[in-house]
Tab-separated table of C-alpha atoms and ligand atoms in Angstrom:
chain	number	residue	atom	x	y	z
A	1	MET	CA	6.296	-43.937	-10.270
A	2	THR	CA	9.177	-45.686	-8.510
A	3	GLY	CA	12.568	-45.071	-9.958
A	4	SER	CA	11.346	-42.409	-12.309
A	5	ALA	CA	14.020	-40.649	-14.302
A	6	GLU	CA	13.171	-37.374	-12.598
A	7	GLY	CA	13.848	-38.933	-9.216
A	8	VAL	CA	10.745	-37.472	-7.601
A	9	ASP	CA	10.527	-38.511	-3.990
A	10	ILE	CA	6.860	-39.306	-3.570
A	11	ASP	CA	7.116	-39.777	0.194
A	12	ALA	CA	8.137	-36.216	0.873
A	13	GLU	CA	5.145	-33.967	1.505
A	14	PRO	CA	6.012	-30.423	0.486
A	15	THR	CA	6.374	-28.361	3.641
A	16	ALA	CA	6.164	-24.596	3.948
A	17	ALA	CA	9.924	-24.481	3.595
A	18	GLU	CA	9.773	-26.434	0.375
A	19	ARG	CA	7.443	-24.462	-1.796
A	20	ARG	CA	9.016	-24.818	-5.171
A	21	ALA	CA	7.483	-22.881	-8.011
A	22	VAL	CA	7.861	-22.525	-11.723
A	23	VAL	CA	6.931	-19.027	-12.888
A	24	ALA	CA	5.343	-18.603	-16.295
A	25	LYS	CA	4.045	-15.732	-18.343
A	26	ARG	CA	2.473	-15.185	-21.738
A	27	VAL	CA	2.600	-11.893	-23.630
A	28	GLU	CA	0.894	-10.973	-26.884
A	29	SER	CA	4.030	-9.408	-28.325
A	30	GLY	CA	7.599	-8.613	-27.351
A	31	SER	CA	9.263	-10.694	-24.655
A	32	ALA	CA	7.827	-11.536	-21.264
A	33	ASP	CA	9.543	-10.111	-18.183
A	34	LEU	CA	9.467	-12.405	-15.169
A	35	THR	CA	11.213	-10.103	-12.686
A	36	GLU	CA	8.131	-8.952	-10.830
A	37	ILE	CA	6.313	-12.280	-10.644
A	38	THR	CA	9.546	-13.827	-9.336
A	39	GLN	CA	9.690	-11.167	-6.607
A	40	LEU	CA	6.042	-11.746	-5.762
A	41	ALA	CA	6.629	-15.503	-5.577
A	42	ALA	CA	9.559	-14.923	-3.235
A	43	ALA	CA	7.412	-12.614	-1.105
A	44	ALA	CA	4.871	-15.413	-0.746
A	45	GLY	CA	7.632	-17.765	0.360
A	46	TYR	CA	8.247	-19.759	-2.816
A	47	ASP	CA	11.581	-20.894	-4.163
A	48	VAL	CA	11.514	-20.104	-7.848
A	49	VAL	CA	13.037	-23.174	-9.498
A	50	GLY	CA	12.082	-22.679	-13.122
A	51	GLU	CA	10.915	-20.138	-15.679
A	52	LEU	CA	8.854	-20.323	-18.824
A	53	THR	CA	7.651	-17.642	-21.211
A	54	GLN	CA	5.646	-17.514	-24.401
A	55	THR	CA	4.785	-14.841	-26.926
A	56	ARG	CA	1.501	-15.661	-28.661
A	57	THR	CA	-2.189	-14.859	-28.586
A	58	GLU	CA	-4.312	-16.389	-25.866
A	59	ASP	CA	-5.422	-19.973	-26.243
A	60	ALA	CA	-9.011	-20.252	-25.011
A	61	ALA	CA	-8.507	-23.616	-23.344
A	62	PHE	CA	-4.969	-23.453	-22.010
A	63	MET	CA	-4.020	-19.755	-22.003
A	64	PHE	CA	-0.605	-20.870	-23.330
A	65	GLY	CA	-0.304	-22.935	-26.487
A	66	LYS	CA	-0.865	-26.634	-25.907
A	67	GLY	CA	2.733	-27.463	-26.799
A	68	LYS	CA	3.932	-24.914	-24.270
A	69	VAL	CA	1.866	-26.614	-21.576
A	70	ALA	CA	3.636	-29.904	-22.376
A	71	GLU	CA	6.933	-28.042	-21.994
A	72	LEU	CA	5.671	-26.702	-18.687
A	73	ARG	CA	4.909	-30.232	-17.505
A	74	ASP	CA	8.442	-31.361	-18.325
A	75	LEU	CA	9.915	-28.382	-16.550
A	76	VAL	CA	7.790	-29.035	-13.467
A	77	ARG	CA	8.951	-32.672	-13.422
A	78	ARG	CA	12.590	-31.756	-13.901
A	79	THR	CA	12.615	-29.073	-11.216
A	80	GLU	CA	10.373	-30.999	-8.801
A	81	ALA	CA	8.171	-27.946	-8.473
A	82	ASN	CA	4.923	-28.202	-6.557
A	83	ALA	CA	3.360	-25.024	-7.912
A	84	VAL	CA	3.083	-23.182	-11.193
A	85	ILE	CA	2.647	-19.438	-10.866
A	86	VAL	CA	1.222	-17.802	-13.960
A	87	ASP	CA	1.607	-14.028	-14.358
A	88	ASN	CA	-1.589	-13.685	-16.387
A	89	ASP	CA	-5.269	-13.441	-15.702
A	90	VAL	CA	-6.031	-17.157	-15.876
A	91	GLY	CA	-9.702	-18.104	-16.081
A	92	PRO	CA	-11.095	-20.855	-13.822
A	93	TYR	CA	-11.527	-23.157	-16.820
A	94	GLN	CA	-7.959	-22.541	-18.041
A	95	THR	CA	-6.601	-23.121	-14.536
A	96	PHE	CA	-8.392	-26.455	-14.474
A	97	ASN	CA	-7.078	-27.435	-17.905
A	98	ILE	CA	-3.458	-26.513	-17.191
A	99	GLY	CA	-3.668	-28.367	-13.881
A	100	GLY	CA	-4.928	-31.441	-15.705
A	101	GLU	CA	-1.746	-31.553	-17.782
A	102	LEU	CA	0.605	-31.256	-14.828
A	103	PRO	CA	1.805	-33.976	-12.460
A	104	GLU	CA	-0.722	-34.645	-9.720
A	105	GLY	CA	-0.770	-32.288	-6.757
A	106	VAL	CA	0.847	-29.392	-8.591
A	107	GLU	CA	-1.066	-26.205	-7.908
A	108	VAL	CA	-1.784	-23.585	-10.566
A	109	ILE	CA	-1.723	-20.074	-9.104
A	110	ASP	CA	-2.427	-16.820	-10.948
A	111	ARG	CA	-0.994	-13.382	-10.184
A	112	PHE	CA	-4.018	-12.252	-8.165
A	113	THR	CA	-4.259	-15.385	-6.065
A	114	LEU	CA	-0.546	-15.011	-5.352
A	115	ILE	CA	-0.941	-11.408	-4.208
A	116	LEU	CA	-3.886	-12.436	-2.043
A	117	GLU	CA	-1.747	-15.183	-0.555
A	118	ILE	CA	0.933	-12.633	0.389
A	119	PHE	CA	-1.661	-10.292	1.875
A	120	GLY	CA	-3.201	-13.177	3.797
A	121	GLN	CA	0.177	-14.083	5.294
A	122	ARG	CA	0.967	-10.504	6.299
A	123	ALA	CA	-2.420	-9.291	7.485
A	124	ASN	CA	-1.771	-8.622	11.139
A	125	THR	CA	-4.403	-6.062	12.003
A	126	ARG	CA	-8.160	-6.466	12.111
A	127	LYS	CA	-8.524	-4.085	9.192
A	128	ALA	CA	-5.988	-5.879	7.005
A	129	GLN	CA	-7.597	-9.227	7.787
A	130	LEU	CA	-11.018	-7.904	6.836
A	131	GLN	CA	-9.640	-6.498	3.598
A	132	VAL	CA	-8.062	-9.813	2.674
A	133	GLU	CA	-11.301	-11.635	3.474
A	134	LEU	CA	-13.252	-9.156	1.402
A	135	ALA	CA	-10.916	-9.609	-1.563
A	136	GLU	CA	-11.163	-13.402	-1.291
A	137	LEU	CA	-14.945	-13.289	-1.200
A	138	ARG	CA	-15.073	-10.938	-4.149
A	139	TYR	CA	-12.822	-13.321	-6.051
A	140	GLU	CA	-15.144	-16.215	-5.212
A	141	LEU	CA	-18.431	-14.473	-5.922
A	142	PRO	CA	-18.424	-14.564	-9.746
A	143	ARG	CA	-17.261	-18.177	-9.583
A	144	ALA	CA	-20.100	-19.090	-7.243
A	145	GLU	CA	-22.561	-17.228	-9.469
A	146	ALA	CA	-21.327	-19.126	-12.508
A	147	LYS	CA	-21.637	-22.402	-10.635
A	148	ALA	CA	-25.146	-21.650	-9.444
A	149	SER	CA	-26.421	-20.791	-12.903
A	150	LEU	CA	-24.634	-23.801	-14.399
A	151	ALA	CA	-26.098	-26.137	-11.783
A	152	LYS	CA	-29.542	-24.705	-12.429
A	153	ARG	CA	-29.219	-25.234	-16.146
A	154	ASP	CA	-27.933	-28.776	-15.740
A	155	GLU	CA	-30.440	-29.733	-13.115
A	156	ARG	CA	-31.770	-33.153	-13.902
A	157	PRO	CA	-33.084	-36.171	-12.022
A	158	GLY	CA	-30.554	-37.294	-9.449
A	159	PHE	CA	-29.042	-33.856	-9.222
A	160	MET	CA	-32.130	-32.186	-7.805
A	161	GLY	CA	-31.470	-29.405	-5.378
A	162	LEU	CA	-27.868	-28.812	-6.353
A	163	GLY	CA	-28.772	-25.521	-7.985
A	164	GLU	CA	-30.470	-24.420	-4.803
A	165	TYR	CA	-27.422	-25.372	-2.792
A	166	ASP	CA	-25.173	-23.282	-5.027
A	167	GLU	CA	-27.569	-20.379	-4.804
A	168	SER	CA	-27.398	-20.451	-1.035
A	169	VAL	CA	-23.584	-20.470	-1.233
A	170	GLU	CA	-23.848	-17.400	-3.436
A	171	ARG	CA	-26.237	-15.683	-1.006
A	172	ASP	CA	-23.934	-16.527	1.871
A	173	ILE	CA	-20.952	-14.916	0.114
A	174	LYS	CA	-22.995	-11.783	-0.572
A	175	ARG	CA	-24.091	-11.562	3.058
A	176	GLN	CA	-20.493	-11.932	4.295
A	177	ILE	CA	-19.318	-9.281	1.843
A	178	SER	CA	-21.857	-6.801	3.121
A	179	GLU	CA	-21.012	-7.540	6.773
A	180	ILE	CA	-17.305	-7.002	6.150
A	181	ARG	CA	-18.022	-3.806	4.217
A	182	ASP	CA	-20.006	-2.469	7.173
A	183	GLU	CA	-17.215	-3.216	9.599
A	184	LEU	CA	-14.583	-1.694	7.308
A	185	GLU	CA	-16.722	1.408	6.925
A	186	SER	CA	-16.953	1.869	10.652
A	187	ILE	CA	-13.178	1.476	10.972
A	188	ALA	CA	-12.725	4.053	8.186
A	189	ALA	CA	-15.084	6.474	9.959
A	190	LYS	CA	-13.064	6.170	13.165
A	191	GLU	CA	-9.856	6.790	11.258
A	192	GLU	CA	-11.346	9.823	9.546
A	193	ALA	CA	-12.403	11.241	12.900
A	194	ARG	CA	-8.900	10.699	14.198
A	195	ARG	CA	-7.391	12.479	11.193
A	196	GLU	CA	-9.671	15.469	11.772
A	197	GLN	CA	-8.772	15.535	15.431
A	198	ARG	CA	-5.101	15.578	14.527
A	199	ARG	CA	-5.619	18.399	12.051
A	200	ASP	CA	-7.472	20.346	14.718
A	201	SER	CA	-4.473	19.903	16.981
A	202	GLY	CA	-2.325	21.709	14.413
A	203	PHE	CA	-0.728	18.708	12.753
A	204	ASP	CA	-0.051	18.578	9.032
A	205	LEU	CA	-0.709	15.146	7.609
A	206	VAL	CA	1.883	13.859	5.169
A	207	ALA	CA	1.485	10.473	3.492
A	208	LEU	CA	4.064	8.240	1.859
A	209	ALA	CA	2.857	6.625	-1.317
A	210	GLY	CA	4.483	4.691	-4.113
A	211	TYR	CA	5.154	1.346	-5.604
A	212	THR	CA	5.872	-1.568	-3.322
A	213	ASN	CA	9.596	-1.875	-2.397
A	214	ALA	CA	10.321	1.791	-3.267
A	215	GLY	CA	11.632	2.343	0.257
A	216	LYS	CA	8.655	4.080	1.897
A	217	SER	CA	9.006	2.371	5.255
A	218	THR	CA	12.765	2.945	5.337
A	219	LEU	CA	12.199	6.636	4.583
A	220	MET	CA	9.482	6.776	7.231
A	221	ARG	CA	11.925	5.520	9.834
A	222	ARG	CA	14.448	8.149	8.676
A	223	LEU	CA	11.988	11.007	8.979
A	224	ALA	CA	10.172	9.881	12.078
A	225	ALA	CA	10.801	10.971	15.598
A	226	GLU	CA	10.828	8.288	18.236
A	227	ILE	CA	7.258	8.655	19.414
A	228	ASP	CA	4.618	6.469	17.929
A	229	VAL	CA	1.329	8.322	17.769
A	230	ASP	CA	-0.970	5.548	16.679
A	231	GLU	CA	-3.196	4.945	19.651
A	232	ASN	CA	-4.144	1.766	17.914
A	233	ALA	CA	-3.724	-1.058	20.367
A	234	GLU	CA	-2.479	-3.248	17.559
A	235	ARG	CA	1.215	-2.745	17.044
A	236	HIS	CA	2.458	-2.646	13.546
A	237	PRO	CA	5.716	-4.490	12.855
A	238	ASP	CA	7.066	-1.448	11.005
A	239	LEU	CA	6.994	0.466	14.284
A	240	ASP	CA	9.793	-1.687	15.530
A	241	THR	CA	12.808	0.563	15.131
A	242	THR	CA	15.110	-2.427	15.109
A	243	ALA	CA	13.170	-4.042	12.283
A	244	GLU	CA	15.122	-4.202	9.068
A	245	SER	CA	13.353	-3.322	5.859
A	246	GLN	CA	13.148	-6.355	3.683
A	247	ASP	CA	13.918	-6.430	0.020
A	248	MET	CA	10.540	-7.895	-0.683
A	249	LEU	CA	7.281	-6.805	-2.260
A	250	PHE	CA	4.409	-5.856	0.036
A	251	THR	CA	6.233	-5.764	3.348
A	252	THR	CA	3.804	-3.146	4.597
A	253	LEU	CA	0.101	-3.867	4.595
A	254	GLY	CA	-1.448	-1.770	7.310
A	255	THR	CA	-1.001	1.918	7.924
A	256	THR	CA	1.465	3.329	10.428
A	257	THR	CA	1.501	6.929	11.583
A	258	ARG	CA	4.419	8.570	13.341
A	259	ARG	CA	5.469	12.046	14.183
A	260	ALA	CA	8.115	13.402	11.845
A	261	GLU	CA	10.921	15.685	12.966
A	262	MET	CA	10.606	18.976	11.209
A	263	GLU	CA	11.979	22.402	11.877
A	264	LYS	CA	8.695	24.198	12.501
A	265	ARG	CA	5.726	22.198	11.464
A	266	ASP	CA	4.217	19.400	13.479
A	267	VAL	CA	3.989	16.701	10.873
A	268	LEU	CA	2.370	13.324	11.163
A	269	LEU	CA	3.746	10.916	8.618
A	270	THR	CA	1.748	7.926	7.429
A	271	ASP	CA	3.216	4.899	5.732
A	272	THR	CA	0.941	2.545	3.888
A	273	VAL	CA	0.593	-0.323	1.441
A	274	GLY	CA	2.530	-0.045	-1.827
A	275	PHE	CA	1.056	0.121	-5.282
A	276	ILE	CA	1.501	-2.515	-7.942
A	277	ALA	CA	0.404	-2.567	-11.571
A	278	ASP	CA	-2.308	-4.745	-13.101
A	279	LEU	CA	-4.461	-5.375	-10.087
A	280	PRO	CA	-8.040	-6.321	-10.802
A	281	HIS	CA	-10.599	-3.811	-9.563
A	282	TRP	CA	-12.010	-6.121	-6.872
A	283	LEU	CA	-8.598	-6.335	-5.253
A	284	VAL	CA	-7.942	-2.604	-5.439
A	285	GLU	CA	-11.378	-1.813	-4.053
A	286	SER	CA	-10.930	-4.202	-1.153
A	287	PHE	CA	-7.863	-2.262	-0.094
A	288	GLU	CA	-9.176	1.160	-0.945
A	289	SER	CA	-9.692	2.395	2.597
A	290	THR	CA	-6.027	1.609	3.286
A	291	LEU	CA	-5.241	4.442	0.924
A	292	ASP	CA	-7.580	6.919	2.601
A	293	SER	CA	-4.668	8.311	4.590
A	294	VAL	CA	-2.991	9.048	1.266
A	295	TYR	CA	-6.052	10.565	-0.392
A	296	ARG	CA	-6.844	12.736	2.630
A	297	ALA	CA	-3.341	13.971	3.377
A	298	ASP	CA	-2.167	17.593	3.229
A	299	LEU	CA	0.861	16.491	1.197
A	300	VAL	CA	1.846	13.259	-0.531
A	301	LEU	CA	5.419	12.068	-0.896
A	302	LEU	CA	5.489	9.808	-3.926
A	303	VAL	CA	8.505	7.564	-3.446
A	304	VAL	CA	10.136	5.835	-6.401
A	305	ASP	CA	13.147	3.530	-6.547
A	306	ALA	CA	15.648	5.529	-8.631
A	307	SER	CA	18.002	2.579	-8.978
A	308	GLU	CA	15.652	1.013	-11.497
A	309	SER	CA	15.700	1.664	-15.227
A	310	VAL	CA	14.113	4.826	-16.597
A	311	GLU	CA	11.381	2.729	-18.261
A	312	ALA	CA	10.568	0.890	-15.023
A	313	MET	CA	10.507	4.183	-13.117
A	314	ARG	CA	8.252	5.789	-15.699
A	315	GLU	CA	5.826	2.892	-15.638
A	316	LYS	CA	5.660	2.912	-11.860
A	317	LEU	CA	5.249	6.685	-11.697
A	318	VAL	CA	2.377	6.470	-14.149
A	319	THR	CA	0.721	3.643	-12.174
A	320	SER	CA	1.101	5.636	-8.970
A	321	HIS	CA	-0.295	8.792	-10.545
A	322	ASP	CA	-3.272	6.869	-11.917
A	323	THR	CA	-3.998	5.544	-8.454
A	324	LEU	CA	-3.548	8.939	-6.828
A	325	TYR	CA	-5.226	11.246	-9.300
A	326	GLU	CA	-8.558	9.522	-9.039
A	327	ARG	CA	-9.121	10.743	-5.516
A	328	ASN	CA	-6.148	12.665	-4.253
A	329	GLU	CA	-6.335	16.426	-3.787
A	330	ALA	CA	-3.107	17.169	-1.973
A	331	PRO	CA	0.051	18.403	-3.689
A	332	ILE	CA	2.494	15.640	-4.626
A	333	VAL	CA	6.266	15.752	-4.167
A	334	THR	CA	8.169	13.044	-6.030
A	335	VAL	CA	11.045	11.480	-4.118
A	336	PHE	CA	13.785	9.633	-6.002
A	337	ASN	CA	15.018	7.152	-3.418
A	338	LYS	CA	18.055	4.839	-3.299
A	339	VAL	CA	20.372	7.375	-4.945
A	340	ASP	CA	23.259	5.676	-3.115
A	341	ARG	CA	22.967	2.994	-5.788
A	342	LEU	CA	23.378	5.354	-8.729
A	343	ALA	CA	26.492	5.843	-10.819
A	344	PRO	CA	27.839	9.408	-11.201
A	345	GLY	CA	25.740	11.336	-13.708
A	346	GLU	CA	22.906	8.809	-13.592
A	347	LEU	CA	20.693	10.976	-11.396
A	348	ALA	CA	20.898	13.963	-13.741
A	349	ASP	CA	20.076	11.743	-16.733
A	350	LYS	CA	17.080	10.226	-14.981
A	351	ARG	CA	15.809	13.596	-13.796
A	352	ALA	CA	15.923	14.857	-17.370
A	353	ALA	CA	14.353	11.747	-18.876
A	354	LEU	CA	11.499	11.737	-16.350
A	355	SER	CA	10.810	15.454	-16.019
A	356	GLY	CA	7.408	14.954	-17.665
A	357	VAL	CA	6.106	12.529	-15.015
A	358	ALA	CA	8.247	13.729	-12.114
A	359	PRO	CA	8.811	17.475	-12.203
A	360	ASP	CA	11.418	18.674	-9.695
A	361	PRO	CA	11.943	15.502	-7.649
A	362	VAL	CA	13.893	15.440	-4.387
A	363	ALA	CA	16.739	12.907	-4.505
A	364	VAL	CA	17.402	10.977	-1.294
A	365	SER	CA	18.862	7.835	0.117
A	366	ALA	CA	16.679	6.576	2.930
A	367	LYS	CA	19.483	4.161	3.667
A	368	THR	CA	22.370	6.624	4.083
A	369	GLY	CA	20.322	9.710	4.935
A	370	ALA	CA	21.653	11.705	1.981
A	371	GLY	CA	19.211	14.381	0.825
A	372	VAL	CA	16.871	13.819	3.765
A	373	ALA	CA	17.492	17.311	5.194
A	374	GLU	CA	16.565	18.789	1.824
A	375	LEU	CA	13.437	16.652	1.807
A	376	ARG	CA	12.405	18.003	5.219
A	377	ASP	CA	12.793	21.567	3.911
A	378	ARG	CA	10.821	20.721	0.832
A	379	VAL	CA	7.996	19.199	2.889
A	380	GLU	CA	7.790	22.339	4.995
A	381	SER	CA	7.773	24.610	1.993
A	382	GLU	CA	5.098	22.608	0.148
A	383	LEU	CA	2.699	22.404	3.067
A	384	PRO	CA	-0.160	24.899	3.039
A	385	GLU	CA	1.049	28.342	4.183
A	386	TRP	CA	0.863	29.300	7.828
A	387	GLU	CA	-0.469	32.637	9.005
A	388	ARG	CA	1.454	35.097	11.196
A	389	GLU	CA	-0.141	36.635	14.263
A	390	ARG	CA	0.765	38.778	17.247
A	391	LEU	CA	-1.326	38.552	20.405
A	392	VAL	CA	-0.912	40.587	23.590
A	393	LEU	CA	-2.342	38.794	26.600
A	394	PRO	CA	-2.754	39.563	30.289
A	395	LEU	CA	-0.785	37.551	32.831
A	396	SER	CA	-3.709	35.505	34.080
A	397	ASP	CA	-3.881	31.741	34.512
A	398	ASP	CA	-6.284	31.458	31.582
A	399	ALA	CA	-3.927	33.467	29.384
A	400	MET	CA	-1.022	31.226	30.389
A	401	SER	CA	-2.909	28.135	29.335
A	402	LEU	CA	-3.646	29.842	26.000
A	403	VAL	CA	0.088	30.578	25.646
A	404	SER	CA	0.900	26.922	26.082
A	405	TRP	CA	-1.937	25.957	23.721
A	406	ILE	CA	-0.368	28.192	21.063
A	407	HIS	CA	3.018	26.595	21.703
A	408	ASP	CA	1.419	23.193	21.148
A	409	HIS	CA	-0.447	24.133	17.986
A	410	GLY	CA	1.883	26.521	16.189
A	411	HIS	CA	5.375	27.889	16.095
A	412	VAL	CA	6.147	30.725	18.540
A	413	GLU	CA	8.783	33.113	17.182
A	414	GLU	CA	8.930	35.462	20.115
A	415	GLU	CA	7.435	35.607	23.577
A	416	THR	CA	8.029	38.856	25.496
A	417	TYR	CA	6.953	39.534	29.033
A	418	ALA	CA	6.503	43.165	30.089
A	419	ASP	CA	4.701	44.557	33.127
A	420	ASP	CA	1.460	42.654	33.368
A	421	GLN	CA	1.352	41.480	29.767
A	422	VAL	CA	2.846	38.912	27.469
A	423	ALA	CA	3.282	39.506	23.741
A	424	LEU	CA	3.297	36.466	21.507
A	425	ASP	CA	4.493	36.423	17.886
A	426	PHE	CA	3.615	33.157	16.259
A	427	GLU	CA	2.795	31.315	13.069
A	428	ALA	CA	0.165	28.621	12.688
A	429	LYS	CA	-2.434	27.176	10.364
A	430	PRO	CA	-5.151	29.725	9.569
A	431	SER	CA	-7.715	27.685	11.530
A	432	ILE	CA	-5.429	27.623	14.574
A	433	VAL	CA	-4.792	31.385	14.361
A	434	ALA	CA	-8.547	31.981	14.208
A	435	ARG	CA	-9.108	29.842	17.279
A	436	ALA	CA	-6.273	31.527	19.178
A	437	ARG	CA	-7.812	34.923	18.384
A	438	SER	CA	-11.219	33.956	19.620
A	439	LYS	CA	-9.771	32.371	22.757
A	440	ALA	CA	-7.800	35.587	23.366
A	441	ALA	CA	-10.908	37.715	22.860
A	442	GLY	CA	-12.568	35.708	25.621
A	443	LEU	CA	-9.855	36.719	28.079
A	444	ALA	CA	-10.350	39.916	29.988
A	445	PRO	CA	-8.766	42.404	29.660
A	446	ALA	CA	-6.813	41.657	26.500
A	447	GLU	CA	-5.857	43.470	23.361
A	448	SER	CA	-4.969	42.095	19.979
A	449	THR	CA	-3.155	43.905	17.172
B	501	GTP	N1	20.381	0.908	-1.353
B	501	GTP	C1	19.266	1.371	-0.811
B	501	GTP	N2	18.313	0.518	-0.417
B	501	GTP	C2	17.179	1.021	0.129
B	501	GTP	C3	16.985	2.415	0.296
B	501	GTP	N3	15.763	2.604	0.844
B	501	GTP	C4	15.227	1.375	0.998
B	501	GTP	N4	16.072	0.408	0.574
B	501	GTP	C5	15.845	-1.042	0.565
B	501	GTP	O1	14.742	-1.326	-0.290
B	501	GTP	C6	13.968	-2.407	0.212
B	501	GTP	C7	12.516	-1.995	0.385
B	501	GTP	O2	12.407	-1.001	1.374
B	501	GTP	P1	11.065	-0.719	2.173
B	501	GTP	O3	11.282	0.499	2.971
B	501	GTP	O4	10.593	-1.926	2.873
B	501	GTP	O5	10.093	-0.435	0.954
B	501	GTP	P2	8.526	-0.095	0.986
B	501	GTP	O6	8.286	0.939	-0.057
B	501	GTP	O7	8.085	0.211	2.359
B	501	GTP	O8	7.908	-1.480	0.484
B	501	GTP	P3	6.431	-2.089	0.768
B	501	GTP	O9	6.171	-1.999	2.216
B	501	GTP	O10	6.572	-3.484	0.280
B	501	GTP	O11	5.468	-1.299	-0.048
B	501	GTP	C8	14.655	-2.801	1.520
B	501	GTP	O12	15.529	-3.863	1.241
B	501	GTP	C9	15.433	-1.559	1.918
B	501	GTP	O13	16.549	-1.837	2.721
B	501	GTP	C10	18.022	3.306	-0.123
B	501	GTP	O14	17.966	4.524	-0.021
B	501	GTP	N5	19.137	2.715	-0.664
B	502	MG	MG1	6.734	-0.670	3.538
């Protein structure tokens, strides 16, 4: 290969810094859009050095047409790429065939493997690591099953026992999957208990949801007070107040919960992994428990990047709604973020065009802080109603600790001391009011109106 026209330096091993990829996509009709796969490739650390698209029906052997694969090979040579990233669901057989046409050592990666690669690189909590492992195993399982049944069928003298070997690989994958599931379930149970405990303490749970890169983490930092409430020993990088949000897909993988600054309500805000379209079910299911904090919230803020085109916004809103509506019960407030990037009049046009999928959105800029005060008001008004109560308590030590308990769990409007009594006017969640009443009834002598 010496002195080849392409000038490929065969001595240079590609390092992490030199991951050069060609992105390719086939669509049945219309024209293929490579924007998202390019962003995903960048998120995984690739330099995108070439692009290739095709509009045609699927070729069983090569996914693309055979001539297109030859074109791909030339492009790979010319750009000195060491990976081809295909934004389609490429079967194992097709992957093998495409690879066979490319210069040696060039990897063929599909959309799902790429997303898994990103998740694998970013998984920095036990839970995220388990989820990535689970997704990888679930990706491997059908391939191992196919191999085992193929080996069994082809078993012939000289190949004896291979089928058995493949079957044990398959069993091993199944055993690992069930072990990981058990561990994830116990983590989810702990998280659920913690959510309940927080609710009992009078907190309203608000979750940020939305497509990846919408600006959820940036908005979280805007809304959050300084204190980090996640007792989790594992620190999440998003907790770092000095950390800059990156213009990258899937910057957040784990869940982060922080206290939000609101006028009256004690709100705990949870940021989590972003949505993306066209994920296979095994990948979505592996990350399902990550979204529990969204499904179990009292209110969901659905964040969307309003600087994108109306069509892109609509598609992402629909994807997000599909993901949410399956299991979510909380009210949803749509947040149009990044309004600092809009031209005059653009916001009104987009509001009108999207009123069907996003009724009455709140427009904000997480970056500049514009509209954030309005968002806080909106959050407070959308949260389940609080109840009003007036309690008159004696001036005993027990009563004083109840007074401070009410301060911690609700919003005290007025606290008047007279003679040997204190009158407390407050608002709180119905469950908190009920508990305050029963605590007060246990104090002697007290009277409640
Ligand atoms: N101009 C502008 N940029 C913003 C705004 N909000 C966020 N961004 C930028 O958008 C990019 C993504 O922001 P993130 O907050 O990381 O988005 P995310 O929704 O948490 O993304 P994932 O964690 O990947 O799901 C970053 O480059 C931010 O700086 C905004 O209001 N205006
Ligand atoms: Mg994020």
